[in-house]
Amino acid sequence: MARREFQGGVAGMAFSEEQIEGWLQRVLIPVEPSPQFVNRLRGRLVHVRGERGANLWTLVVVGVGLMLIVAAWMGLALRLILALIGVIGVYSHRRAERLPSRAAR
Amino acid sequence: MTDVPDLDLVRRAATEPEAFGLLYERHVRRIYNYIYYRTGDHHDAEDLTARVFQRALRHVGAFQDMGVPFSAWLYRIAHNLVANWHRDRSRRPVVPLEDHTVLTPGSQHPESLAMAREVGEDLLELVRRLPEERQQLLILKFAERLSNAEIGQIMGRTEGAIKSLYHRTLSSLREEVERMQAEGRGAGLEDREG
C-alpha cells in the first residue's frame, strides 16, 4: 500500500512506532548555520578574549601608575613635614638662645 | 591539530585562543542545530548559539573532566539558555517550515515537496506540544543523530532511562497522530510506504 491518508474519513487507523520514527527522521533533519554567522562569531570570540587580555593589562598599568603617584605624593608630603619640623626647630632654638641672654641682663 | 581530543583542547583553551577556536569549529553546527529546533527561529538560534560559546569561553577554565564529554557540557549550557529564553518569552517554540527543507526521496518534485512540508508541519506541531525533555530527546536523536548513551550524558540520565523515555515519547506521539486522525485533522500526515 503506497499511501494511506488519515483524514477525517479514515478514523481509527492504527500507526506503528516505526512509521512515526520514519516521519521523524524525515522531518527532524540537521540544519546548518550560515557560514557568515560561523565566521563572525569566531571573530567575536577571539575579540572577546583579546579584550579580556587588554583589560587585564589596563588594570595592571593603572594600578602601577596609581602606586607611583601615591609614592611621589607621599615623598613630597614627607619632605614638607620634615621642612616644617626643621623650621620649627630653628625657630625654637633661636628663642631658647634669646631667653637666657635676657635673664642675664 | 584536528585529531586532538576535545579534553586536551579544553585544557589548553583557557590560555590558547587557537584551542578554543578548534573546539568552537567542532561544535558550533551541532549546538546551532539543537537551538534552532528548540526555538524555531534562525535569528534566535544565532543569538543563543553566540551566548553559549561566550559563556563557554568565560568558564572553560573551570571545566573539569568528570567523565562527561565537552559536547555534553555545551549542550547543557544551550539547554539552560533555551529554557531561560522560553521563560522570558513565555511562549512555545514555533518552527517556521518555510525555511525548513524536509528531505524525502521525491522532494525534487514540487508536489512531493509540498506534501513533505505538510507532513513536517503536522509532525513538528505534535513534537512541540510534547514536554520539554521529550522534545530535547527527539532533537538530539534525530536532528543531532546522537546515540542513547550520548543523549544520556547530556540529559544526566542512564542509557536505559533514555531508551524508556524514547519509547514512551514515540507511543504518546503515535496516540496523538491517531487522535488527530480521528478528529479529521493532520491532513498532511500519511503513511507513504513504498
XYZ file of N, CA, C and O in Angstrom, chain B residues 96-191:
384
model
N 9.460 27.621 11.896
C 8.932 28.094 10.622
C 9.344 27.149 9.497
O 10.523 27.003 9.208
N 8.392 26.510 8.901
C 8.726 25.492 7.908
C 9.072 26.072 6.552
O 9.582 25.363 5.709
N 8.824 27.364 6.365
C 9.194 27.929 5.070
C 10.713 27.926 4.878
O 11.194 27.851 3.770
N 11.467 27.955 6.011
C 12.931 27.902 5.872
C 13.427 26.469 6.022
O 14.600 26.224 6.109
N 12.527 25.545 6.221
C 12.916 24.216 6.645
C 12.685 23.225 5.505
O 11.565 22.999 5.092
N 13.748 22.654 4.992
C 13.609 21.729 3.877
C 13.517 20.308 4.408
O 14.414 19.833 5.081
N 12.420 19.659 4.120
C 12.258 18.270 4.540
C 12.768 17.387 3.406
O 12.294 17.476 2.284
N 13.740 16.575 3.730
C 14.341 15.748 2.681
C 13.584 14.437 2.524
O 13.487 13.658 3.452
N 13.029 14.243 1.387
C 12.366 12.974 1.078
C 12.866 12.532 -0.282
O 13.371 13.350 -1.053
N 12.727 11.234 -0.603
C 13.236 10.780 -1.889
C 12.656 11.562 -3.066
O 13.325 11.802 -4.047
N 11.401 11.973 -2.965
C 10.792 12.649 -4.107
C 10.710 14.150 -3.935
O 9.849 14.802 -4.503
N 11.622 14.698 -3.126
C 11.473 16.114 -2.788
C 11.791 17.059 -3.950
O 11.588 18.257 -3.819
N 12.313 16.566 -5.043
C 12.610 17.441 -6.171
C 11.323 17.917 -6.846
O 11.254 18.993 -7.391
N 10.303 17.057 -6.827
C 9.043 17.397 -7.463
C 8.265 18.372 -6.580
O 8.135 18.138 -5.379
N 7.732 19.467 -7.146
C 7.035 20.457 -6.303
C 5.891 19.856 -5.480
O 5.701 20.228 -4.318
N 5.155 18.918 -6.091
C 4.024 18.325 -5.355
C 4.528 17.502 -4.164
O 3.976 17.585 -3.064
N 5.587 16.725 -4.421
C 6.152 15.915 -3.342
C 6.701 16.807 -2.242
O 6.555 16.520 -1.052
N 7.316 17.912 -2.657
C 7.900 18.843 -1.696
C 6.801 19.457 -0.822
O 6.922 19.519 0.399
N 5.714 19.853 -1.471
C 4.596 20.453 -0.731
C 4.014 19.432 0.248
O 3.704 19.764 1.405
N 3.907 18.189 -0.203
C 3.347 17.134 0.637
C 4.265 16.872 1.837
O 3.819 16.731 2.967
N 5.564 16.835 1.531
C 6.539 16.591 2.600
C 6.483 17.705 3.629
O 6.603 17.479 4.825
N 6.264 18.924 3.152
C 6.172 20.060 4.071
C 4.939 19.950 4.958
O 4.979 20.294 6.132
N 3.867 19.466 4.363
C 2.642 19.287 5.159
C 2.866 18.264 6.267
O 2.451 18.458 7.408
N 3.522 17.158 5.890
C 3.834 16.109 6.866
C 4.679 16.715 7.985
O 4.397 16.525 9.171
N 5.703 17.462 7.571
C 6.603 18.069 8.538
C 5.880 19.017 9.470
O 6.102 19.012 10.676
N 4.980 19.823 8.894
C 4.244 20.795 9.685
C 3.420 20.110 10.780
O 3.444 20.515 11.927
N 2.682 19.068 10.366
C 1.835 18.351 11.334
C 2.686 17.699 12.424
O 2.361 17.776 13.603
N 3.755 17.054 11.981
C 4.579 16.337 12.959
C 5.278 17.291 13.918
O 5.309 17.053 15.125
N 5.821 18.371 13.367
C 6.511 19.323 14.243
C 5.551 19.979 15.215
O 5.916 20.296 16.341
N 4.323 20.157 14.766
C 3.310 20.712 15.671
C 3.107 19.761 16.856
O 3.010 20.193 17.996
N 3.071 18.460 16.535
C 2.917 17.480 17.608
C 4.155 17.439 18.502
O 4.041 17.352 19.720
N 5.325 17.498 17.874
C 6.570 17.429 18.652
C 6.651 18.610 19.616
O 7.010 18.453 20.777
N 6.288 19.815 19.147
C 6.434 20.967 20.037
C 5.351 21.060 21.103
O 5.413 21.918 21.962
N 4.390 20.149 21.043
C 3.416 20.080 22.133
C 3.907 19.138 23.240
O 3.308 19.040 24.295
N 4.974 18.399 22.959
C 5.499 17.449 23.945
C 6.170 18.189 25.096
O 6.612 19.324 24.924
N 6.306 17.529 26.260
C 7.082 18.153 27.352
C 8.516 18.419 26.907
O 9.034 17.725 26.021
N 9.140 19.401 27.554
C 10.466 19.884 27.154
C 11.505 18.771 27.018
O 12.242 18.718 26.041
N 11.546 17.864 28.002
C 12.593 16.819 27.956
C 12.379 15.851 26.785
O 13.338 15.345 26.203
N 11.125 15.650 26.400
C 10.863 14.756 25.266
C 11.254 15.432 23.953
O 11.759 14.792 23.042
N 10.998 16.732 23.878
C 11.439 17.474 22.688
C 12.953 17.398 22.570
O 13.495 17.142 21.497
N 13.620 17.616 23.712
C 15.086 17.583 23.723
C 15.596 16.223 23.241
O 16.498 16.142 22.405
N 14.974 15.180 23.735
C 15.374 13.823 23.350
C 15.222 13.608 21.843
O 16.134 13.099 21.176
N 14.094 13.996 21.288
C 13.865 13.776 19.854
C 14.834 14.586 18.996
O 15.335 14.096 17.977
N 15.100 15.822 19.419
C 16.036 16.662 18.648
C 17.438 16.057 18.682
O 18.107 15.957 17.660
N 17.859 15.624 19.879
C 19.206 15.047 19.996
C 19.302 13.745 19.194
O 20.322 13.447 18.593
N 18.222 12.982 19.175
C 18.256 11.687 18.498
C 18.176 11.830 16.976
O 18.930 11.197 16.249
N 17.286 12.681 16.508
C 17.068 12.752 15.054
C 17.856 13.884 14.392
O 18.536 13.652 13.403
N 17.750 15.081 14.929
C 18.448 16.197 14.282
C 19.952 16.136 14.548
O 20.744 16.517 13.702
N 20.341 15.643 15.720
C 21.761 15.596 16.073
C 22.366 14.215 15.830
O 23.579 14.063 15.921
N 21.505 13.233 15.608
C 21.962 11.851 15.338
C 22.842 11.294 16.466
O 23.882 10.680 16.209
N 22.450 11.543 17.702
C 23.239 11.038 18.834
C 22.690 9.699 19.316
O 21.508 9.401 19.148
N 23.565 8.911 19.928
C 23.146 7.610 20.466
C 22.453 7.819 21.811
O 22.584 8.897 22.421
N 21.773 6.769 22.296
C 21.100 6.872 23.594
C 22.100 7.178 24.708
O 21.802 7.938 25.625
N 23.296 6.569 24.591
C 24.318 6.786 25.631
C 24.753 8.260 25.646
O 24.879 8.866 26.719
N 24.955 8.835 24.455
C 25.374 10.249 24.376
C 24.264 11.167 24.892
O 24.527 12.138 25.599
N 23.028 10.826 24.522
C 21.895 11.639 24.987
C 21.797 11.557 26.512
O 21.544 12.552 27.186
N 22.048 10.360 27.038
C 22.020 10.162 28.487
C 23.030 11.051 29.187
O 22.734 11.641 30.231
N 24.230 11.174 28.605
C 25.266 12.025 29.212
C 24.840 13.489 29.213
O 25.101 14.220 30.154
N 24.174 13.895 28.139
C 23.738 15.294 28.051
C 22.586 15.565 29.018
O 22.556 16.582 29.696
N 21.648 14.621 29.075
C 20.454 14.852 29.896
C 20.629 14.373 31.343
O 19.712 14.491 32.149
N 21.807 13.827 31.641
C 22.081 13.377 33.009
C 21.250 12.172 33.407
O 20.783 12.098 34.542
N 21.057 11.242 32.474
C 20.283 10.029 32.756
C 21.045 8.818 32.241
O 21.957 8.957 31.434
N 20.583 7.654 32.648
C 21.227 6.435 32.161
C 20.716 6.128 30.757
O 19.660 6.629 30.340
N 21.470 5.267 30.064
C 21.077 4.880 28.711
C 19.702 4.193 28.730
O 18.853 4.434 27.857
N 19.495 3.370 29.753
C 18.214 2.660 29.883
C 17.052 3.629 30.065
O 15.970 3.441 29.484
N 17.296 4.663 30.870
C 16.236 5.659 31.123
C 15.892 6.396 29.832
O 14.718 6.703 29.570
N 16.918 6.663 29.016
C 16.688 7.364 27.749
C 15.878 6.470 26.800
O 14.935 6.926 26.139
N 16.251 5.197 26.774
C 15.556 4.247 25.908
C 14.067 4.189 26.286
O 13.184 4.213 25.437
N 13.851 4.128 27.575
C 12.479 4.035 28.069
C 11.697 5.327 27.750
O 10.546 5.273 27.300
N 12.361 6.474 27.985
C 11.718 7.764 27.691
C 11.420 7.873 26.194
O 10.358 8.367 25.794
N 12.328 7.363 25.372
C 12.138 7.409 23.921
C 10.900 6.606 23.509
O 10.076 7.079 22.717
N 10.755 5.433 24.073
C 9.591 4.611 23.707
C 8.290 5.227 24.199
O 7.276 5.180 23.501
N 8.340 5.819 25.369
C 7.135 6.495 25.875
C 6.789 7.685 24.972
O 5.634 7.951 24.688
N 7.838 8.362 24.499
C 7.629 9.530 23.628
C 7.017 9.099 22.299
O 6.053 9.699 21.816
N 7.584 8.027 21.725
C 7.045 7.520 20.452
C 5.597 7.095 20.620
O 4.749 7.362 19.769
N 5.339 6.425 21.724
C 3.997 5.941 21.994
C 3.001 7.098 22.120
O 1.903 7.062 21.552
N 3.422 8.151 22.842
C 2.499 9.278 23.003
C 2.318 10.022 21.678
O 1.220 10.507 21.382
N 3.378 10.072 20.865
C 3.258 10.707 19.546
C 2.282 9.915 18.674
O 1.465 10.482 17.955
N 2.418 8.590 18.731
C 1.530 7.730 17.935
C 0.068 7.948 18.344
O -0.814 8.100 17.492
N -0.147 8.032 19.654
C -1.521 8.275 20.134
C -2.040 9.628 19.644
O -3.201 9.755 19.270
N -1.150 10.624 19.661
C -1.545 11.960 19.208
C -1.904 11.954 17.723
O -2.878 12.571 17.300
N -1.087 11.221 16.925
C -1.345 11.125 15.481
C -2.706 10.464 15.253
O -3.515 10.928 14.443
N -2.962 9.414 16.003
C -4.238 8.707 15.842
C -5.418 9.569 16.289
O -6.483 9.544 15.688
N -5.164 10.361 17.339
C -6.222 11.252 17.818
C -6.519 12.333 16.771
O -7.659 12.653 16.486
N -5.435 12.873 16.179
C -5.597 13.883 15.122
C -6.368 13.300 13.953
O -7.225 13.945 13.358
N -6.029 12.059 13.642
C -6.682 11.380 12.525
C -8.177 11.216 12.813
O -9.026 11.497 11.973
N -8.474 10.831 14.056
C -9.868 10.626 14.439
C -10.659 11.925 14.398
O -11.847 11.942 14.086
N -9.938 13.029 14.690
C -10.607 14.332 14.688
C -10.675 14.933 13.294
O -11.184 16.041 13.115
N -10.070 14.252 12.322
C -10.104 14.742 10.940
C -9.075 15.801 10.657
O -9.115 16.478 9.646
N -8.102 15.976 11.599
C -7.025 16.925 11.347
C -5.817 16.147 10.847
O -5.869 14.973 10.590
N -4.707 16.822 10.693
C -3.486 16.157 10.259
C -3.594 15.671 8.837
O -3.197 14.557 8.498
N -4.169 16.526 7.967
C -4.385 16.137 6.581
C -3.081 15.753 5.875
O -3.071 14.927 4.982
N -1.973 16.330 6.319
C -0.716 16.066 5.625
C -0.054 14.770 6.038
O 0.771 14.237 5.316
N -0.382 14.296 7.226
C 0.300 13.095 7.700
C -0.249 11.853 7.017
O -1.417 11.543 7.089
N 0.608 11.159 6.357
C 0.180 9.987 5.620
C 1.204 8.894 5.797
O 2.362 9.158 6.051
N 0.760 7.709 5.623
C 1.703 6.609 5.568
C 2.140 6.503 4.117
O 1.327 6.300 3.240
